[in-house]
Amino acid sequence: RRTCLKIGGRHEGRPSSCANRLFGLVFGVPGSVPAVLTDLMRILFTLHNFTPEPMYGAERICLQQMRSFIKAGHTVGLFYAGNETPRPETLEKEGLAGLHLFPSRYLKTKGQVLLSVRKPHVAARFRRIIKTFRPDVVLFHHLVRLSMDLPSVARQQGIRTSCYLHDYYSVCPSYSLFDAAKSICVDPSPASCIRCLYESRFGRKIPGLLLPLLKPMMKLRESLADRLVEDIDLFISPSTSLLFELGKRGFHMRRSTVIPHGIDKAATSAPYSPHKPVRFGYIGNVNRKKGIEVLVRAFQGGLSSSLTIRGFADKSAIEQFKKDNPSCEARLEQSDRDTDGFYREIDAVIVP
């Protein structure tokens, strides 16, 4: 019908089949519904963001998985970067009542990506959580705002691990492979990555004296990324193209598999009928990190009138986008969890 929205937990119409397959792969149990799932387990997730902060694609996939495991009777915990306490009514509404929460405070700064390379205090807290929560498996959804050595901590404790690949974070500190010039990065190095991070976040060239000071941090990041390959039992990718691109850039995973993001078929309320000309829709966070400038360039001129962009934080963000892209004729919409109307008006969806 259409390209699928990034939501997890259901695949090919079977509730939690992605989760079942994942456990079979991590624990080496063959079959679509592993025998290991006949016993209730203790499962620890990690995530870079959580309510009450706005939540997008990676967070929604993680939430759906946690919801499925809790519903099945497993004990589920979440180690996440967060400075505010989630409201109990929000957790209840999300189907996450009973979720064990282990927040890790972080500094809100444009330099957080570099700070996230290695945080000894976060690793120490994670080690304590593992000892007290005693998980059977840790599912890493993201390490930014946390620390890239958390999989090593789990490995040292003898815990099986899996990592969901949402983007290119293992090879690109900016996640997306887009450089500061808004083009696809083709020649990465510690120096070029530092320049890109600084320019893209602060809007100016990096001071000459700062570059040699930050180089060791970027080299440490490369070393920790190499360790991920040894410390993660299984990498899960939503597509073969993501695995291919990571491998092409030197991130060679020992064990990986592709599990496409599913869609809950029960959520589709109306039959689809094709439309000419084809109507395109982008849904997701609207920022340069997601490649929004590449999208605008691809829909130059009159073609942009066939595009809907949903994901702006507020009306002022829409007005700023119009000023920055005066020739773009796309329909611009704020974020809205009610996506039914969005999908009724498009034929092909583009997700970041």
Short mmCIF file of N, CA and C in Angstrom, two decimals, residues 22 26 46 65 137-143 151 160-167 169-170 228-229 231-238 242-243 246 251 253 255-257:
data_model
loop_
_atom_site.label_atom_id
_atom_site.label_comp_id
_atom_site.label_asym_id
_atom_site.label_seq_id
_atom_site.Cartn_x
_atom_site.Cartn_y
_atom_site.Cartn_z
N LEU A 22 13.59 -11.58 17.70
CA LEU A 22 14.79 -10.99 18.28
C LEU A 22 15.35 -11.89 19.37
N VAL A 26 19.06 -13.59 19.60
CA VAL A 26 20.01 -13.26 20.66
C VAL A 26 20.42 -14.50 21.45
N THR A 46 17.52 0.59 26.83
CA THR A 46 18.15 1.90 26.98
C THR A 46 17.61 2.83 25.89
N GLN A 65 7.70 -1.81 21.81
CA GLN A 65 8.30 -3.07 22.25
C GLN A 65 8.12 -3.26 23.75
N VAL A 137 18.49 -9.81 29.48
CA VAL A 137 18.97 -9.25 28.22
C VAL A 137 18.82 -7.74 28.27
N VAL A 138 19.74 -7.02 27.60
CA VAL A 138 19.66 -5.56 27.47
C VAL A 138 19.45 -5.24 26.00
N LEU A 139 18.43 -4.44 25.72
CA LEU A 139 18.15 -4.01 24.36
C LEU A 139 18.50 -2.53 24.23
N PHE A 140 19.60 -2.23 23.54
CA PHE A 140 20.06 -0.85 23.37
C PHE A 140 19.35 -0.22 22.19
N HIS A 141 18.63 0.88 22.46
CA HIS A 141 17.99 1.60 21.37
C HIS A 141 18.77 2.85 20.98
N HIS A 142 19.49 3.44 21.88
CA HIS A 142 20.37 4.55 21.54
C HIS A 142 21.31 4.81 22.70
N LEU A 143 22.48 5.39 22.39
CA LEU A 143 23.48 5.65 23.42
C LEU A 143 23.81 7.13 23.55
N PRO A 151 27.43 -0.99 26.42
CA PRO A 151 27.45 -2.41 26.03
C PRO A 151 28.62 -3.18 26.64
N ARG A 160 23.37 -10.87 27.95
CA ARG A 160 23.19 -10.87 26.50
C ARG A 160 22.68 -9.50 26.05
N THR A 161 23.08 -9.08 24.85
CA THR A 161 22.76 -7.73 24.39
C THR A 161 22.29 -7.73 22.94
N SER A 162 21.44 -6.76 22.63
CA SER A 162 21.02 -6.51 21.26
C SER A 162 20.96 -5.01 21.06
N CYS A 163 21.22 -4.56 19.83
CA CYS A 163 21.21 -3.13 19.54
C CYS A 163 20.35 -2.85 18.31
N TYR A 164 19.38 -1.96 18.46
CA TYR A 164 18.56 -1.53 17.33
C TYR A 164 19.25 -0.37 16.63
N LEU A 165 19.45 -0.51 15.33
CA LEU A 165 20.11 0.53 14.54
C LEU A 165 19.05 1.47 13.97
N HIS A 166 18.92 2.62 14.57
CA HIS A 166 17.94 3.60 14.09
C HIS A 166 18.54 4.54 13.06
N ASP A 167 19.88 4.67 13.05
CA ASP A 167 20.53 5.65 12.19
C ASP A 167 22.00 5.26 12.04
N TYR A 169 24.61 6.41 13.84
CA TYR A 169 25.34 6.94 14.99
C TYR A 169 26.67 6.24 15.23
N SER A 170 26.77 4.96 14.91
CA SER A 170 28.03 4.24 15.16
C SER A 170 29.18 4.74 14.30
N LEU A 228 31.83 -1.77 20.08
CA LEU A 228 30.42 -2.15 19.98
C LEU A 228 30.26 -3.46 19.21
N VAL A 229 31.07 -3.62 18.17
CA VAL A 229 30.98 -4.83 17.34
C VAL A 229 31.27 -6.08 18.16
N ASP A 231 30.97 -6.22 21.63
CA ASP A 231 30.16 -6.30 22.85
C ASP A 231 28.68 -6.55 22.59
N ILE A 232 28.20 -6.33 21.37
CA ILE A 232 26.79 -6.54 21.05
C ILE A 232 26.61 -7.93 20.44
N ASP A 233 25.71 -8.72 21.00
CA ASP A 233 25.45 -10.06 20.47
C ASP A 233 24.73 -10.03 19.14
N LEU A 234 23.84 -9.05 18.97
CA LEU A 234 23.03 -9.00 17.75
C LEU A 234 22.64 -7.57 17.43
N PHE A 235 22.87 -7.17 16.19
CA PHE A 235 22.41 -5.87 15.69
C PHE A 235 21.14 -6.08 14.87
N ILE A 236 20.12 -5.26 15.14
CA ILE A 236 18.86 -5.32 14.41
C ILE A 236 18.76 -4.07 13.54
N SER A 237 18.55 -4.25 12.25
CA SER A 237 18.42 -3.13 11.32
C SER A 237 17.04 -3.15 10.67
N PRO A 238 16.44 -1.98 10.43
CA PRO A 238 15.15 -1.95 9.73
C PRO A 238 15.29 -2.16 8.23
N LEU A 242 20.75 0.14 5.37
CA LEU A 242 21.44 0.67 6.53
C LEU A 242 22.65 -0.19 6.90
N LEU A 243 22.46 -1.50 6.90
CA LEU A 243 23.58 -2.41 7.17
C LEU A 243 24.69 -2.24 6.14
N LEU A 246 26.63 1.11 6.68
CA LEU A 246 27.50 1.02 7.85
C LEU A 246 28.73 0.17 7.55
N PHE A 251 32.05 -0.25 9.66
CA PHE A 251 31.41 -0.82 10.85
C PHE A 251 30.91 -2.21 10.50
N MET A 253 29.65 -5.65 11.50
CA MET A 253 28.99 -6.34 12.60
C MET A 253 29.18 -7.86 12.48
N ARG A 255 27.29 -10.12 13.91
CA ARG A 255 25.99 -10.78 13.82
C ARG A 255 24.90 -9.72 13.67
N SER A 256 24.15 -9.79 12.58
CA SER A 256 23.12 -8.79 12.34
C SER A 256 21.96 -9.45 11.59
N THR A 257 20.82 -8.80 11.66
CA THR A 257 19.65 -9.28 10.93
C THR A 257 18.77 -8.08 10.59
#
